[in-house]
CSV table of C-alpha atoms in Angstrom, one decimal:
chain,number,residue,atom,x,y,z
A,742,MET,CA,115.7,111.0,85.5
A,743,THR,CA,113.1,112.4,87.3
A,744,ILE,CA,111.4,110.1,90.0
A,745,GLU,CA,107.9,111.1,90.0
A,746,ASP,CA,104.5,109.2,89.9
A,747,THR,CA,102.7,110.4,86.3
A,748,PRO,CA,98.9,110.5,85.6
A,749,GLN,CA,97.7,107.8,83.2
A,750,GLU,CA,94.7,106.0,82.5
A,751,TRP,CA,94.1,102.4,80.8
A,752,GLU,CA,91.3,102.2,78.8
A,753,ILE,CA,88.2,100.8,80.4
A,754,ARG,CA,85.7,98.7,78.1
A,755,ALA,CA,83.1,97.9,80.9
A,756,THR,CA,82.5,99.2,84.3
A,757,GLU,CA,79.8,98.3,87.2
A,758,THR,CA,79.3,99.2,90.7
A,759,PRO,CA,78.1,95.9,92.4
A,760,PHE,CA,78.2,97.4,96.0
A,761,VAL,CA,77.3,101.1,97.4
A,762,GLY,CA,77.9,101.5,101.3
A,763,ASN,CA,77.3,104.5,103.2
A,764,LYS,CA,80.7,106.2,102.6
A,765,THR,CA,82.1,104.2,99.9
A,766,SER,CA,81.6,101.8,97.0
A,767,VAL,CA,82.8,98.6,95.2
A,768,ARG,CA,83.7,99.5,91.7
A,769,THR,CA,84.7,96.6,88.8
A,770,ASP,CA,86.4,97.7,85.6
A,771,GLU,CA,87.1,95.7,82.4
A,772,VAL,CA,90.4,96.9,81.9
A,773,VAL,CA,92.8,96.5,78.7
A,774,MET,CA,96.3,95.5,79.5
A,775,PRO,CA,99.4,96.4,77.0
A,776,ASP,CA,99.1,93.5,75.1
A,777,GLY,CA,95.5,93.9,74.4
A,778,SER,CA,94.0,91.1,76.9
A,779,VAL,CA,91.0,92.4,78.9
A,780,VAL,CA,90.8,91.8,82.8
A,781,ARG,CA,88.9,92.5,85.7
A,782,ARG,CA,89.9,94.8,88.5
A,783,ASP,CA,87.8,95.4,91.7
A,784,TYR,CA,88.7,98.4,93.7
A,785,GLN,CA,87.0,100.4,96.5
A,786,VAL,CA,86.2,104.1,95.6
A,787,HIS,CA,86.7,106.0,98.4
A,788,PRO,CA,86.0,109.8,98.9
A,789,GLY,CA,89.4,110.7,100.4
A,790,SER,CA,90.5,111.8,103.9
A,791,VAL,CA,93.0,114.2,105.7
A,792,ALA,CA,95.0,113.7,108.9
A,793,VAL,CA,96.8,116.0,111.1
A,794,LEU,CA,100.1,115.3,113.0
A,795,ALA,CA,99.5,117.8,115.6
A,796,LEU,CA,103.0,119.0,117.2
A,797,ASP,CA,103.1,120.6,120.4
A,798,ASP,CA,106.0,122.9,122.0
A,799,GLU,CA,107.7,120.1,123.6
A,800,ASP,CA,108.2,118.1,120.6
A,801,ARG,CA,105.0,115.6,121.4
A,802,VAL,CA,102.8,114.5,119.1
A,803,LEU,CA,98.9,114.6,119.7
A,804,LEU,CA,97.3,110.7,119.2
A,805,ILE,CA,94.4,109.3,119.8
A,806,LYS,CA,93.3,105.4,120.4
A,807,GLN,CA,90.1,104.2,118.6
A,808,TYR,CA,88.9,100.8,118.1
A,809,ARG,CA,89.1,99.3,114.1
A,810,HIS,CA,86.4,96.7,113.8
A,811,PRO,CA,88.0,95.1,110.3
A,812,VAL,CA,91.4,94.7,112.0
A,813,ARG,CA,90.4,93.9,115.5
A,814,GLN,CA,92.4,96.3,117.3
A,815,LYS,CA,92.4,100.0,119.4
A,816,LEU,CA,95.1,101.7,117.1
A,817,TRP,CA,97.0,104.9,118.3
A,818,GLU,CA,96.6,107.0,115.6
A,819,ILE,CA,96.7,110.8,114.7
A,820,PRO,CA,93.3,112.6,114.3
A,821,ALA,CA,92.0,112.0,110.4
A,822,GLY,CA,88.8,112.1,108.6
A,823,LEU,CA,86.6,111.5,105.6
A,824,LEU,CA,86.2,114.4,102.7
A,825,ASP,CA,82.5,114.1,103.1
A,826,VAL,CA,81.5,116.8,100.4
A,827,PRO,CA,83.4,116.7,96.7
A,828,GLY,CA,85.6,119.5,96.0
A,829,GLU,CA,86.0,120.1,99.9
A,830,ASN,CA,88.8,122.3,100.9
A,831,PRO,CA,91.0,119.7,102.8
A,832,LEU,CA,92.6,122.4,105.3
A,833,HIS,CA,89.1,123.1,106.3
A,834,ALA,CA,88.6,119.2,107.1
A,835,ALA,CA,92.2,118.8,108.4
A,836,GLN,CA,90.9,121.8,111.5
A,837,ARG,CA,87.8,120.7,111.4
A,838,GLU,CA,89.0,117.3,112.4
A,839,LEU,CA,91.5,118.6,114.6
A,840,TYR,CA,88.5,120.3,116.4
A,841,GLU,CA,86.0,117.7,116.8
A,842,GLU,CA,88.5,114.8,117.8
A,843,ALA,CA,90.8,116.4,120.2
A,844,HIS,CA,89.4,119.9,120.7
A,845,VAL,CA,92.3,121.6,119.9
A,846,LYS,CA,93.1,124.4,117.3
A,847,ALA,CA,96.9,125.4,115.7
A,848,GLU,CA,98.1,128.4,114.0
A,849,ASP,CA,100.9,127.1,111.7
A,850,TRP,CA,99.5,124.9,108.7
A,851,ARG,CA,101.7,122.8,106.3
A,852,VAL,CA,101.1,120.1,104.1
A,853,LEU,CA,103.2,116.9,105.2
A,854,THR,CA,103.1,114.3,102.7
A,855,ASP,CA,100.4,112.7,100.5
A,856,VAL,CA,99.9,109.0,100.1
A,857,TYR,CA,97.7,106.9,98.1
A,858,THR,CA,96.6,104.2,101.5
A,859,THR,CA,96.2,100.9,99.3
A,860,PRO,CA,96.5,101.6,95.4
A,861,GLY,CA,96.1,98.2,94.6
A,862,GLY,CA,92.5,97.7,95.9
A,863,CYS,CA,91.4,101.1,96.8
A,864,ASP,CA,91.7,105.0,95.5
A,865,GLU,CA,91.8,106.5,98.6
A,866,ALA,CA,94.2,109.6,98.7
A,867,ILE,CA,94.7,111.0,101.9
A,868,ARG,CA,96.9,114.5,102.7
A,869,ILE,CA,98.7,114.7,105.8
A,870,PHE,CA,99.1,118.2,107.5
A,871,LEU,CA,101.5,119.5,110.0
A,872,ALA,CA,99.5,121.2,112.5
A,873,ARG,CA,101.9,123.9,115.4
A,874,GLY,CA,101.1,126.2,117.3
A,875,LEU,CA,98.7,124.3,119.4
A,876,SER,CA,96.4,125.9,121.9
A,877,GLU,CA,92.7,124.6,123.1
A,878,ALA,CA,89.9,125.2,121.3
A,879,GLU,CA,87.4,127.6,122.9
A,880,GLU,CA,84.3,126.3,121.5
A,881,GLU,CA,81.7,123.4,123.2
A,882,ARG,CA,83.2,120.1,122.7
A,883,PHE,CA,82.2,118.2,119.5
A,884,GLU,CA,79.7,115.2,120.7
A,885,VAL,CA,81.6,112.1,119.7
A,886,GLU,CA,79.4,108.8,118.6
A,887,ASP,CA,80.1,105.0,117.9
A,888,GLU,CA,83.6,104.5,118.1
A,889,GLU,CA,84.7,107.8,118.5
A,890,ALA,CA,82.6,107.7,122.0
A,891,ASP,CA,85.7,105.2,123.1
A,892,MET,CA,88.5,107.3,122.0
A,893,GLU,CA,91.8,107.9,124.4
A,894,HIS,CA,94.4,111.0,124.1
A,895,ALA,CA,97.5,111.0,124.4
A,896,ARG,CA,100.7,113.4,123.4
A,897,VAL,CA,104.0,111.2,123.0
A,898,PRO,CA,107.5,112.2,122.0
A,899,VAL,CA,108.4,112.2,118.4
A,900,ALA,CA,111.2,109.7,119.6
A,901,SER,CA,109.1,107.3,121.3
A,902,LEU,CA,106.7,107.2,118.3
A,903,VAL,CA,109.6,106.3,116.0
A,904,GLN,CA,110.4,103.6,118.2
A,905,GLY,CA,107.1,102.5,118.1
A,906,VAL,CA,107.0,102.1,114.3
A,907,LEU,CA,110.3,100.3,114.3
A,908,ALA,CA,109.5,97.7,117.0
A,909,GLY,CA,106.4,97.1,115.2
A,910,ALA,CA,103.9,98.0,117.7
A,911,LEU,CA,102.3,101.6,116.0
A,912,HIS,CA,100.5,100.2,112.6
A,913,ASN,CA,98.1,102.8,111.6
A,914,ASN,CA,98.7,104.0,108.1
A,915,CYS,CA,98.9,107.9,109.0
A,916,LEU,CA,100.9,107.7,111.9
A,917,VAL,CA,103.7,106.0,110.7
A,918,VAL,CA,104.1,107.8,107.1
A,919,GLY,CA,102.9,111.1,109.4
A,920,VAL,CA,105.8,110.7,111.9
A,921,LEU,CA,108.9,109.2,109.2
A,922,SER,CA,108.0,112.4,107.4
A,923,LEU,CA,108.4,114.6,110.0
A,924,VAL,CA,111.8,113.3,110.8
A,925,ALA,CA,113.1,113.0,107.0
A,926,ALA,CA,111.7,116.6,106.6
A,927,ARG,CA,113.6,117.7,110.0
A,928,ASN,CA,116.9,116.1,108.8
A,929,GLY,CA,116.2,117.9,105.3
A,930,GLU,CA,115.4,121.2,104.5
A,931,GLY,CA,113.7,121.9,108.0
A,932,LEU,CA,109.9,122.3,108.8
A,933,ASP,CA,109.4,125.6,107.3
A,934,ALA,CA,110.7,124.2,103.3
A,935,LEU,CA,107.6,122.2,103.8
A,936,ARG,CA,104.5,122.9,101.1
A,937,ALA,CA,102.1,125.6,101.9
A,938,ALA,CA,98.8,124.3,103.5
A,939,ASP,CA,96.8,125.0,100.3
A,940,ALA,CA,99.4,123.5,97.9
A,941,GLU,CA,97.5,121.6,94.9
A,942,TRP,CA,96.6,118.1,95.8
A,943,PRO,CA,95.5,116.7,92.1
A,944,ALA,CA,94.3,113.3,93.6
A,945,ARG,CA,91.5,115.4,94.9
A,946,PRO,CA,91.2,118.7,93.5
A,947,PHE,CA,89.5,121.3,95.6
A,948,GLU,CA,88.1,124.7,95.9
A,949,ALA,CA,90.1,127.4,97.6
């Protein structure tokens, strides 16, 4: 038996979009259940995101700390951002986010993991990259605004992050999934066995 997620789409009798925001919207579908009944399902429509676990030569992960209003906390996170353009190459977007949020570039890129953040209520898909061979970006620093203007930066050892995750001190989904996936990959076939940076991503198809 192969344990693998599979595509499937149940019949939708009607749909509406009661709210449209700046980047996301809310959609309501009337979905036919297996027994023939019809139920309403509300969910957030999201363009998708990328995140970067940037690992330096001292086995430290590059982190940012940013205010997140919905949860009323400043969270330690890894650099991440939206796929603003439909069909945008996720690697290019990840490289942009690493530069804009941390003023860093990387030589070696791999796909660490792909996840849906909250599939029961949102269609957001995130691709988390592993970036190695880090160096300071040569271009001028990107001018940040809003929450990003108050960001803090740090480089933290992988072991310390694992401890923080398991102790309940770190909560950002990309950080948690990324760090634990990194450790799992190391304990498995190794980081060089991870998927190539341009691996297919059915959840968010993109152009090369």
